[in-house]
Amino acid sequence: MQNLAGILTETAARFPERTALKLDDTVVSYAALDAMSAKVAGLLAARGVVPGERVGLMMPNIPQMAFVYYGVLRYGAVVVPMNPLLKAREVAYHLQDSGARLVFAWEGVAGEVSAGAEEADGGVEVVPVDSSSFMGLLAGADSRPDLAEVDGEDIAVILYTSGTTGRPKGAALTHRNLRSNAIVSRSLLDTRETDVIFGGLPFFHVFGQTAALNSALLAGASISLLPRFDAGKALEIIERDGVTIFEGVPTMYVGMLRHPAVKDTKLSSLRGAITGGSAMPLEVLHEFEDVFGIQLLEGYGLSETSPIVSFNLPGEGRRAGSIGKAVDGMEVRMLDPDGADVPVGEIGELSVRGEGVMKGYWRNDDATAAAIPDGWFRTGDLARFDEEDNIYIVDRKKDMILRGGYNVYPREVEEVLYEHPAVSEVAVIGVPDPLHGEEIVAVVGLREEAVPADDAARETLIADIARFAKDRLAAYKYPRRIELTDALPKGPTGKILKREIKVSAPPRPLLDETPTA
């Protein structure tokens, strides 16, 4: 069975009464999820959608999200998931670029979606998804329970990347891409039908789709949904629903560790936790394991790879700072700018080939050729192998700072700053500098108990953090400027968005130093 929606129909046949989705008091069985997705397929047929056409989907992690996701797939159309935080102009771009036929829009974003749908060329039909009338709409739709026949290489989902450079590009992921990666995810975590998965990773993002939604349905497990991440609510869900596997990004773990309720939350149901999306600071990883009493496993992936490329395996010796080894079905190389392998231990661009790698960028042959020039997808991440094929991310290729002729990798500086007792979160960026080309700035979010009471205390703390870094890093690496902030900008999964960080003035030396290196 090639259609990705087959993971739902197969499991619903095995465990019809088992809980598939739970949102507080709302419980959806596998049989009900299967039936609702068949109704969505019938609704698409009634609205004149043709298999292969694109269908937008803009809603948070609510049961209706899964109804529509699998309904579009089983009908043979293509899912275009969108972040509910997008504004009308961004919505219009996603709909127009994908050529979406219609869009399902959660009631909380109806205004932005309607405006964006009107702005798109030719207009796009909007199907509102609210708390009452949408279920009535499905009740009146014909059921189309059959799975559309598709080839494994047919596109299932178009995921728009974050647009770090230029406008977002649509990563075209096939039914085979997503199914194979869901199988890998299930195997890595040994997900079982008795598991309860934390469903706080957004399903409009590939990490949540694969590691939570698709993986859980393959196993027949339950997912406890959280539409918008809140650390206190996440802790409540763990205890209330007996969550066994927690999946999140580093900022989620930081949020729970800093929440006062963590001391009183019963965490004994947890047997596993994974992180990805951005680098997990070692200090946070060790703190989580001490407090939660379970191992936290870090993996690596991208939207273009469905997403899992590498993973630290449970029960195996973990190398500090490593994102593990390439998973089954994926190959990894470290390449120099000419496409040649670099020696073990040296830094190259992490490049990937395998079952999870996208078909290409939607309607963008030039971008596809640049990203996959020779069958190997260039990730834009700088990394190295050790002698046992463990992978270590050094930094984003585009994030690397060139200061006075020296390469500075922000992640290395961030790891040091996370060790400071006042630091809750941090991003290190480069800013133009007339002397050194680029200068290093650290933008720091503080732990609640460390927030200074006045300007004098603030300056003292800044100097202390700067000195802490200077004592632990080479002269060309430590940040010459520390900026304190209430919160760093984050994307839909909680990943820190460095491109949105603004610093107000040229950096100045914080400590006595010579003006060279």
Short mmCIF file of C-alpha atoms in Angstrom, two decimals:
data_model
loop_
_atom_site.label_atom_id
_atom_site.label_comp_id
_atom_site.label_asym_id
_atom_site.label_seq_id
_atom_site.Cartn_x
_atom_site.Cartn_y
_atom_site.Cartn_z
CA MET A 1 0.00 0.00 0.00
CA GLN A 2 1.73 3.17 -1.22
CA ASN A 3 -0.72 5.85 -0.02
CA LEU A 4 0.52 7.38 3.24
CA ALA A 5 -3.05 7.39 4.57
CA GLY A 6 -2.77 3.62 4.65
CA ILE A 7 -1.06 3.90 8.03
CA LEU A 8 -4.42 5.07 9.38
CA THR A 9 -6.65 2.55 7.62
CA GLU A 10 -4.38 -0.36 8.55
CA THR A 11 -4.27 0.57 12.22
CA ALA A 12 -8.00 1.38 12.39
CA ALA A 13 -8.71 -2.14 11.13
CA ARG A 14 -6.53 -3.60 13.90
CA PHE A 15 -7.50 -1.34 16.80
CA PRO A 16 -10.82 0.36 15.97
CA GLU A 17 -11.73 1.21 19.57
CA ARG A 18 -8.30 2.31 20.72
CA THR A 19 -7.80 6.02 21.39
CA ALA A 20 -5.95 7.71 18.55
CA LEU A 21 -6.24 11.35 19.63
CA LYS A 22 -7.04 13.09 22.89
CA LEU A 23 -7.50 16.81 23.49
CA ASP A 24 -8.42 17.36 27.13
CA ASP A 25 -11.91 15.78 27.39
CA THR A 26 -12.26 15.07 23.67
CA VAL A 27 -11.33 11.49 22.76
CA VAL A 28 -11.17 10.21 19.17
CA SER A 29 -10.86 6.48 18.47
CA TYR A 30 -9.05 5.04 15.48
CA ALA A 31 -12.39 4.05 13.95
CA ALA A 32 -13.70 7.61 14.32
CA LEU A 33 -10.52 9.15 12.88
CA ASP A 34 -10.73 6.78 9.92
CA ALA A 35 -14.40 7.60 9.37
CA MET A 36 -13.86 11.36 9.61
CA SER A 37 -11.00 11.27 7.12
CA ALA A 38 -13.24 9.36 4.69
CA LYS A 39 -15.84 12.11 5.11
CA VAL A 40 -13.20 14.74 4.30
CA ALA A 41 -12.40 12.83 1.12
CA GLY A 42 -16.09 12.93 0.23
CA LEU A 43 -16.19 16.66 0.91
CA LEU A 44 -13.24 17.22 -1.43
CA ALA A 45 -15.02 15.32 -4.19
CA ALA A 46 -18.17 17.39 -3.65
CA ARG A 47 -16.13 20.61 -3.90
CA GLY A 48 -14.67 19.54 -7.24
CA VAL A 49 -11.11 18.84 -6.09
CA VAL A 50 -9.20 16.52 -8.42
CA PRO A 51 -6.66 14.00 -7.08
CA GLY A 52 -3.21 15.52 -7.39
CA GLU A 53 -4.44 19.05 -6.68
CA ARG A 54 -3.11 20.90 -3.66
CA VAL A 55 -5.19 21.55 -0.55
CA GLY A 56 -4.13 24.05 2.10
CA LEU A 57 -4.44 23.22 5.77
CA MET A 58 -4.04 25.92 8.42
CA MET A 59 -4.84 24.89 11.96
CA PRO A 60 -3.15 23.96 15.24
CA ASN A 61 -2.93 20.48 16.78
CA ILE A 62 -6.62 19.72 17.11
CA PRO A 63 -8.40 16.50 16.06
CA GLN A 64 -9.79 18.17 12.92
CA MET A 65 -6.21 18.70 11.74
CA ALA A 66 -5.74 14.92 11.55
CA PHE A 67 -9.19 14.43 9.96
CA VAL A 68 -8.26 16.76 7.11
CA TYR A 69 -4.62 15.64 6.78
CA TYR A 70 -5.49 11.98 6.23
CA GLY A 71 -8.65 12.82 4.28
CA VAL A 72 -6.67 14.81 1.72
CA LEU A 73 -4.10 12.02 1.44
CA ARG A 74 -6.61 9.19 1.09
CA TYR A 75 -8.36 11.16 -1.67
CA GLY A 76 -5.05 11.40 -3.55
CA ALA A 77 -4.63 15.15 -3.22
CA VAL A 78 -1.57 16.96 -1.84
CA VAL A 79 -1.47 18.49 1.66
CA VAL A 80 -0.03 22.01 2.00
CA PRO A 81 0.31 22.58 5.78
CA MET A 82 0.64 26.17 6.97
CA ASN A 83 1.52 27.77 10.28
CA PRO A 84 -1.61 29.28 11.90
CA LEU A 85 0.46 32.36 12.77
CA LEU A 86 0.91 33.37 9.13
CA LYS A 87 -0.49 36.71 8.05
CA ALA A 88 -2.66 37.30 4.98
CA ARG A 89 0.22 38.20 2.67
CA GLU A 90 2.12 35.05 3.66
CA VAL A 91 -1.01 32.93 3.29
CA ALA A 92 -1.50 34.31 -0.21
CA TYR A 93 2.06 33.39 -1.15
CA HIS A 94 1.73 29.79 0.10
CA LEU A 95 -1.61 29.29 -1.65
CA GLN A 96 -0.52 30.89 -4.90
CA ASP A 97 2.88 29.23 -5.10
CA SER A 98 1.44 25.79 -4.40
CA GLY A 99 -1.56 26.35 -6.68
CA ALA A 100 -3.89 25.25 -3.89
CA ARG A 101 -7.48 24.48 -4.92
CA LEU A 102 -8.96 25.23 -1.51
CA VAL A 103 -7.85 25.70 2.10
CA PHE A 104 -9.19 24.38 5.41
CA ALA A 105 -8.86 27.16 7.98
CA TRP A 106 -9.28 27.02 11.75
CA GLU A 107 -11.75 29.56 13.11
CA GLY A 108 -9.00 31.34 15.06
CA VAL A 109 -7.26 32.44 11.84
CA ALA A 110 -10.26 32.79 9.54
CA GLY A 111 -9.69 36.50 8.89
CA GLU A 112 -6.08 36.16 7.75
CA VAL A 113 -6.86 33.10 5.63
CA SER A 114 -9.85 34.71 3.93
CA ALA A 115 -7.82 37.82 3.11
CA GLY A 116 -4.92 35.73 1.81
CA ALA A 117 -7.20 33.47 -0.21
CA GLU A 118 -8.75 36.51 -1.93
CA GLU A 119 -5.32 37.95 -2.67
CA ALA A 120 -4.07 34.76 -4.36
CA ASP A 121 -4.48 34.72 -8.14
CA GLY A 122 -7.95 33.51 -9.06
CA GLY A 123 -9.00 33.28 -5.42
CA VAL A 124 -8.99 30.14 -3.29
CA GLU A 125 -12.03 28.58 -1.64
CA VAL A 126 -11.94 28.63 2.17
CA VAL A 127 -13.53 25.86 4.24
CA PRO A 128 -13.90 27.12 7.84
CA VAL A 129 -13.00 24.67 10.59
CA ASP A 130 -14.82 25.73 13.74
CA SER A 131 -15.95 23.97 16.88
CA SER A 132 -19.46 23.17 15.68
CA SER A 133 -20.48 23.67 12.04
CA PHE A 134 -17.48 21.84 10.57
CA MET A 135 -18.54 18.55 12.17
CA GLY A 136 -22.03 19.14 10.77
CA LEU A 137 -20.51 19.74 7.36
CA LEU A 138 -18.69 16.41 7.55
CA ALA A 139 -21.80 14.63 8.78
CA GLY A 140 -23.59 15.67 5.60
CA ALA A 141 -20.73 14.65 3.29
CA ASP A 142 -20.54 11.34 1.45
CA SER A 143 -17.98 8.87 2.79
CA ARG A 144 -15.18 7.84 0.44
CA PRO A 145 -13.42 5.08 2.39
CA ASP A 146 -11.27 3.78 -0.48
CA LEU A 147 -7.65 4.88 -0.67
CA ALA A 148 -6.66 6.59 -3.90
CA GLU A 149 -4.12 4.62 -5.85
CA VAL A 150 -0.86 6.55 -5.88
CA ASP A 151 2.73 5.80 -6.74
CA GLY A 152 5.23 5.98 -3.90
CA GLU A 153 7.00 8.78 -5.75
CA ASP A 154 3.85 10.89 -6.00
CA ILE A 155 3.89 14.02 -3.86
CA ALA A 156 1.97 13.71 -0.59
CA VAL A 157 2.89 16.94 1.22
CA ILE A 158 4.45 20.27 0.25
CA LEU A 159 6.20 21.81 3.25
CA TYR A 160 7.35 25.39 2.94
CA THR A 161 10.76 26.04 4.45
CA SER A 162 11.36 28.95 6.77
CA GLY A 163 12.79 31.17 4.06
CA THR A 164 16.11 31.95 5.73
CA THR A 165 17.25 33.35 2.39
CA GLY A 166 14.58 34.81 0.13
CA ARG A 167 11.00 33.58 -0.01
CA PRO A 168 10.04 30.16 1.37
CA LYS A 169 10.48 27.18 -0.93
CA GLY A 170 8.11 24.21 -0.99
CA ALA A 171 9.83 20.92 -0.18
CA ALA A 172 7.90 18.27 -2.10
CA LEU A 173 7.76 15.12 0.04
CA THR A 174 6.44 11.89 -1.44
CA HIS A 175 4.29 9.17 0.07
CA ARG A 176 7.41 6.96 0.19
CA ASN A 177 9.51 9.71 1.82
CA LEU A 178 7.09 10.19 4.70
CA ARG A 179 6.10 6.56 5.20
CA SER A 180 9.73 5.36 5.29
CA ASN A 181 10.69 8.08 7.77
CA ALA A 182 7.70 7.30 9.99
CA ILE A 183 8.81 3.65 10.05
CA VAL A 184 12.30 4.77 11.07
CA SER A 185 10.88 6.99 13.81
CA ARG A 186 8.71 4.21 15.20
CA SER A 187 11.66 1.82 15.23
CA LEU A 188 14.05 4.28 16.90
CA LEU A 189 11.67 4.88 19.80
CA ASP A 190 10.27 1.34 19.87
CA THR A 191 6.83 2.96 19.83
CA ARG A 192 4.15 0.52 20.97
CA GLU A 193 0.37 0.41 20.87
CA THR A 194 0.33 1.05 24.63
CA ASP A 195 2.31 4.30 24.35
CA VAL A 196 0.93 7.78 24.88
CA ILE A 197 2.80 10.35 22.78
CA PHE A 198 2.96 14.02 23.73
CA GLY A 199 1.42 15.90 20.81
CA GLY A 200 2.82 19.39 21.29
CA LEU A 201 5.09 19.48 18.23
CA PRO A 202 3.01 21.26 15.56
CA PHE A 203 1.69 18.91 12.90
CA PHE A 204 2.09 21.59 10.23
CA HIS A 205 5.84 21.01 10.70
CA VAL A 206 7.56 17.85 9.48
CA PHE A 207 9.01 16.94 12.91
CA GLY A 208 5.53 16.72 14.43
CA GLN A 209 4.05 15.00 11.39
CA THR A 210 6.63 12.23 11.28
CA ALA A 211 7.82 11.66 14.84
CA ALA A 212 4.43 12.12 16.50
CA LEU A 213 1.45 11.84 14.15
CA ASN A 214 2.51 9.32 11.49
CA SER A 215 4.77 7.32 13.79
CA ALA A 216 2.10 6.98 16.48
CA LEU A 217 -0.53 5.87 13.98
CA LEU A 218 1.81 3.22 12.58
CA ALA A 219 2.14 1.75 16.06
CA GLY A 220 -1.46 2.18 17.17
CA ALA A 221 -0.38 4.50 19.98
CA SER A 222 -2.36 7.44 21.39
CA ILE A 223 -1.46 11.12 20.99
CA SER A 224 -2.36 13.66 23.66
CA LEU A 225 -2.67 16.98 21.86
CA LEU A 226 -1.54 20.44 22.93
CA PRO A 227 -2.57 23.07 20.32
CA ARG A 228 -0.12 25.73 21.52
CA PHE A 229 2.84 24.91 23.72
CA ASP A 230 2.65 25.99 27.33
CA ALA A 231 5.15 24.50 29.78
CA GLY A 232 2.68 24.25 32.67
CA LYS A 233 0.03 22.61 30.48
CA ALA A 234 2.62 20.20 29.07
CA LEU A 235 3.53 19.07 32.59
CA GLU A 236 -0.16 18.67 33.40
CA ILE A 237 -0.67 16.47 30.31
CA ILE A 238 2.30 14.25 31.19
CA GLU A 239 0.82 13.46 34.59
CA ARG A 240 -2.88 13.44 33.63
CA ASP A 241 -2.60 11.22 30.54
CA GLY A 242 0.38 9.10 31.54
CA VAL A 243 2.57 10.29 28.66
CA THR A 244 5.26 7.70 27.92
CA ILE A 245 7.18 9.46 25.13
CA PHE A 246 7.84 13.19 25.11
CA GLU A 247 8.90 14.82 21.87
CA GLY A 248 9.99 18.44 21.75
CA VAL A 249 12.50 21.07 20.72
CA PRO A 250 15.09 22.50 23.15
CA THR A 251 13.00 25.53 24.13
CA MET A 252 10.16 23.23 25.27
CA TYR A 253 12.51 21.39 27.60
CA VAL A 254 13.91 24.66 28.93
CA GLY A 255 10.36 25.91 29.55
CA MET A 256 9.39 22.83 31.57
CA LEU A 257 12.61 22.85 33.58
CA ARG A 258 12.06 26.50 34.53
CA HIS A 259 8.36 26.06 35.41
CA PRO A 260 7.65 25.90 39.15
CA ALA A 261 5.20 22.99 38.71
CA VAL A 262 7.99 20.67 37.56
CA LYS A 263 8.90 19.96 41.20
CA ASP A 264 5.46 18.55 41.97
CA THR A 265 4.62 16.81 38.67
CA LYS A 266 4.56 13.01 38.62
CA LEU A 267 6.83 12.01 35.77
CA SER A 268 7.05 8.26 36.39
CA SER A 269 5.06 7.36 33.24
CA LEU A 270 7.79 8.69 30.94
CA ARG A 271 10.08 6.12 29.37
CA GLY A 272 11.61 8.16 26.58
CA ALA A 273 12.21 11.66 25.27
CA ILE A 274 13.62 13.01 22.03
CA THR A 275 14.70 16.43 20.82
CA GLY A 276 15.46 17.96 17.44
CA GLY A 277 14.74 21.07 15.40
CA SER A 278 17.78 22.92 16.74
CA ALA A 279 20.88 22.14 18.75
CA MET A 280 20.25 20.97 22.32
CA PRO A 281 22.68 22.68 24.73
CA LEU A 282 24.51 20.02 26.75
CA GLU A 283 23.81 21.88 29.99
CA VAL A 284 20.05 21.68 29.34
CA LEU A 285 20.26 18.03 28.28
CA HIS A 286 22.00 17.00 31.51
CA GLU A 287 19.63 19.08 33.64
CA PHE A 288 16.60 17.44 31.99
CA GLU A 289 17.96 13.95 32.60
CA ASP A 290 18.64 14.78 36.25
CA VAL A 291 15.17 16.20 36.86
CA PHE A 292 13.06 13.85 34.70
CA GLY A 293 15.08 10.71 35.35
CA ILE A 294 15.15 9.46 31.75
CA GLN A 295 17.57 9.67 28.86
CA LEU A 296 17.02 12.47 26.35
CA LEU A 297 18.00 11.44 22.83
CA GLU A 298 18.94 13.99 20.21
CA GLY A 299 18.37 13.59 16.49
CA TYR A 300 18.83 15.67 13.39
CA GLY A 301 16.74 16.36 10.34
CA LEU A 302 15.26 18.94 8.00
CA SER A 303 12.00 19.56 6.17
CA GLU A 304 13.71 18.39 2.98
CA THR A 305 14.58 14.99 4.52
CA SER A 306 11.16 14.07 5.99
CA PRO A 307 12.93 14.84 8.49
CA ILE A 308 15.09 12.27 10.34
CA VAL A 309 18.66 11.92 9.06
CA SER A 310 20.53 10.78 12.18
CA PHE A 311 19.73 9.78 15.74
CA ASN A 312 21.25 8.70 19.01
CA LEU A 313 19.99 5.18 19.65
CA PRO A 314 18.49 4.19 23.01
CA GLY A 315 20.74 1.96 25.07
CA GLU A 316 23.88 2.77 23.10
CA GLY A 317 26.74 4.84 24.40
CA ARG A 318 26.08 8.50 23.66
CA ARG A 319 28.83 10.85 22.59
CA ALA A 320 28.53 14.28 24.16
CA GLY A 321 27.35 16.78 21.56
CA SER A 322 26.70 14.18 18.86
CA ILE A 323 23.48 13.94 16.84
CA GLY A 324 24.12 10.23 16.46
CA LYS A 325 24.62 8.17 13.34
CA ALA A 326 22.76 8.05 10.04
CA VAL A 327 19.48 6.13 10.37
CA ASP A 328 18.42 3.21 8.18
CA GLY A 329 17.76 4.27 4.62
CA MET A 330 19.87 7.43 4.84
CA GLU A 331 23.52 8.06 3.91
CA VAL A 332 25.61 11.01 5.10
CA ARG A 333 28.83 12.54 3.77
CA MET A 334 30.85 15.63 4.71
CA LEU A 335 31.76 17.49 1.53
CA ASP A 336 34.03 20.40 0.67
CA PRO A 337 32.92 23.17 -1.73
CA ASP A 338 34.06 21.06 -4.70
CA GLY A 339 31.91 18.09 -3.66
CA ALA A 340 34.80 15.96 -2.36
CA ASP A 341 34.78 14.13 0.98
CA VAL A 342 36.74 15.74 3.78
CA PRO A 343 38.86 13.57 6.11
CA VAL A 344 37.35 12.19 9.32
CA GLY A 345 37.42 14.82 12.03
CA GLU A 346 37.48 17.75 9.61
CA ILE A 347 34.54 20.05 8.96
CA GLY A 348 32.50 19.81 5.77
CA GLU A 349 28.96 20.44 4.62
CA LEU A 350 26.66 17.68 5.82
CA SER A 351 25.15 16.11 2.70
CA VAL A 352 22.44 13.45 2.56
CA ARG A 353 21.10 10.81 0.21
CA GLY A 354 18.34 8.32 0.91
CA GLU A 355 14.68 7.38 1.19
CA GLY A 356 13.68 10.50 3.09
CA VAL A 357 15.19 13.10 0.76
CA MET A 358 12.55 15.21 -0.97
CA LYS A 359 11.61 14.90 -4.61
CA GLY A 360 12.68 18.52 -5.04
CA TYR A 361 11.47 22.06 -4.45
CA TRP A 362 7.98 22.58 -5.81
CA ARG A 363 8.11 24.22 -9.23
CA ASN A 364 11.64 25.47 -8.62
CA ASP A 365 14.11 23.53 -10.74
CA ASP A 366 16.95 25.98 -10.18
CA ALA A 367 16.70 25.71 -6.38
CA THR A 368 16.45 21.92 -6.64
CA ALA A 369 19.56 21.71 -8.82
CA ALA A 370 21.49 23.94 -6.42
CA ALA A 371 20.46 21.88 -3.39
CA ILE A 372 20.90 18.45 -5.01
CA PRO A 373 23.57 18.94 -7.70
CA ASP A 374 24.77 15.34 -7.80
CA GLY A 375 22.17 13.23 -6.00
CA TRP A 376 23.35 14.42 -2.57
CA PHE A 377 21.24 17.03 -0.78
CA ARG A 378 23.37 19.85 0.64
CA THR A 379 21.90 20.70 4.05
CA GLY A 380 23.75 23.96 4.66
CA ASP A 381 24.99 22.59 8.00
CA LEU A 382 28.66 22.28 8.84
CA ALA A 383 29.57 19.05 10.61
CA ARG A 384 32.21 16.37 11.13
CA PHE A 385 32.47 12.62 11.68
CA ASP A 386 34.42 10.92 14.44
CA GLU A 387 36.19 7.58 13.94
CA GLU A 388 32.96 5.66 14.71
CA ASP A 389 30.75 7.61 12.26
CA ASN A 390 29.07 9.67 14.96
CA ILE A 391 28.05 13.06 13.57
CA TYR A 392 28.70 16.40 15.24
CA ILE A 393 27.02 19.56 13.99
CA VAL A 394 29.36 22.51 14.15
CA ASP A 395 26.94 25.16 12.92
CA ARG A 396 24.78 26.42 10.12
CA LYS A 397 26.91 27.29 7.10
CA LYS A 398 25.16 30.65 6.86
CA ASP A 399 25.43 31.32 10.61
CA MET A 400 29.21 30.99 10.73
CA ILE A 401 30.93 34.22 11.77
CA LEU A 402 34.18 35.27 10.11
CA ARG A 403 35.99 37.46 12.64
CA GLY A 404 39.41 38.78 11.72
CA GLY A 405 40.00 35.90 9.33
CA TYR A 406 38.99 33.24 11.89
CA ASN A 407 35.92 31.01 11.60
CA VAL A 408 33.71 31.27 14.70
CA TYR A 409 30.88 28.76 15.09
CA PRO A 410 28.05 30.28 17.17
CA ARG A 411 26.97 26.95 18.60
CA GLU A 412 30.32 26.51 20.35
CA VAL A 413 29.99 29.94 21.98
CA GLU A 414 26.35 29.26 22.93
CA GLU A 415 27.29 25.98 24.63
CA VAL A 416 29.66 27.91 26.91
CA LEU A 417 27.14 30.62 27.72
CA TYR A 418 24.47 28.04 28.63
CA GLU A 419 26.76 26.99 31.48
CA HIS A 420 26.39 30.40 33.13
CA PRO A 421 23.85 30.10 35.99
CA ALA A 422 21.89 33.21 34.91
CA VAL A 423 21.37 32.16 31.28
CA SER A 424 18.09 30.56 30.22
CA GLU A 425 18.47 30.88 26.44
CA VAL A 426 21.00 32.45 24.11
CA ALA A 427 21.70 33.19 20.46
CA VAL A 428 25.10 34.21 19.14
CA ILE A 429 25.16 36.23 15.93
CA GLY A 430 27.64 38.15 13.82
CA VAL A 431 27.26 41.84 12.99
CA PRO A 432 29.31 43.94 10.54
CA ASP A 433 32.47 45.45 12.01
CA PRO A 434 34.89 47.80 10.20
CA LEU A 435 37.96 46.35 11.90
CA HIS A 436 37.31 42.61 12.06
CA GLY A 437 34.78 42.17 9.25
CA GLU A 438 32.29 40.69 11.71
CA GLU A 439 31.97 41.00 15.46
CA ILE A 440 30.37 38.55 17.88
CA VAL A 441 27.22 39.46 19.82
CA ALA A 442 25.40 37.22 22.32
CA VAL A 443 21.71 37.92 22.88
CA VAL A 444 20.73 36.39 26.21
CA GLY A 445 17.43 35.53 27.88
CA LEU A 446 17.73 35.20 31.66
CA ARG A 447 16.38 32.75 34.18
CA GLU A 448 13.54 34.35 36.12
CA GLU A 449 15.47 34.46 39.38
CA ALA A 450 18.45 36.15 37.69
CA VAL A 451 16.66 39.20 36.23
CA PRO A 452 18.52 42.29 37.56
CA ALA A 453 16.64 44.73 39.80
CA ASP A 454 18.13 47.92 38.36
CA ASP A 455 20.51 49.29 35.71
CA ALA A 456 23.58 48.93 37.92
CA ALA A 457 22.83 45.26 38.56
CA ARG A 458 22.17 44.81 34.84
CA GLU A 459 25.58 46.17 33.88
CA THR A 460 27.25 44.02 36.54
CA LEU A 461 25.54 40.90 35.21
CA ILE A 462 26.45 41.70 31.59
CA ALA A 463 30.09 42.13 32.56
CA ASP A 464 30.01 38.87 34.51
CA ILE A 465 28.59 36.92 31.55
CA ALA A 466 31.14 38.47 29.20
CA ARG A 467 34.01 37.62 31.55
CA PHE A 468 32.63 34.08 31.96
CA ALA A 469 32.83 33.60 28.19
CA LYS A 470 36.24 35.24 27.87
CA ASP A 471 37.69 32.88 30.47
CA ARG A 472 36.51 29.82 28.53
CA LEU A 473 36.95 30.73 24.87
CA ALA A 474 39.84 31.69 22.61
CA ALA A 475 40.39 35.41 22.17
CA TYR A 476 38.81 35.51 18.70
CA LYS A 477 35.69 33.56 19.83
CA TYR A 478 34.22 35.22 22.88
CA PRO A 479 31.40 37.76 22.39
CA ARG A 480 32.46 41.39 22.65
CA ARG A 481 28.92 42.42 23.41
CA ILE A 482 26.16 40.89 25.53
CA GLU A 483 22.57 42.01 25.06
CA LEU A 484 19.83 40.98 27.50
CA THR A 485 16.31 40.36 26.23
CA ASP A 486 12.99 39.31 27.67
CA ALA A 487 12.55 36.60 25.01
CA LEU A 488 14.27 35.52 21.82
CA PRO A 489 12.17 35.28 18.63
CA LYS A 490 11.07 31.73 17.87
CA GLY A 491 9.51 29.84 14.99
CA PRO A 492 6.49 27.53 15.11
CA THR A 493 8.39 24.68 16.72
CA GLY A 494 10.14 26.88 19.26
CA LYS A 495 13.37 27.10 17.28
CA ILE A 496 15.23 30.37 17.88
CA LEU A 497 15.10 32.54 14.75
CA LYS A 498 18.45 34.27 14.51
CA ARG A 499 17.51 36.11 11.34
CA GLU A 500 14.87 38.06 13.29
CA ILE A 501 17.24 39.24 16.02
CA LYS A 502 18.06 42.92 15.77
CA VAL A 503 20.85 44.67 17.63
CA SER A 504 20.53 48.40 18.05
CA ALA A 505 24.09 49.71 17.74
CA PRO A 506 27.60 48.70 16.67
CA PRO A 507 29.22 46.35 19.14
CA ARG A 508 31.66 47.80 21.62
CA PRO A 509 34.27 46.04 23.78
CA LEU A 510 32.87 45.17 27.17
CA LEU A 511 36.16 44.26 28.73
CA ASP A 512 39.62 45.78 28.61
CA GLU A 513 41.34 44.38 25.55
CA THR A 514 43.55 45.32 22.67
CA PRO A 515 41.62 46.25 19.50
CA THR A 516 43.13 43.47 17.38
CA ALA A 517 42.12 39.86 18.02
#
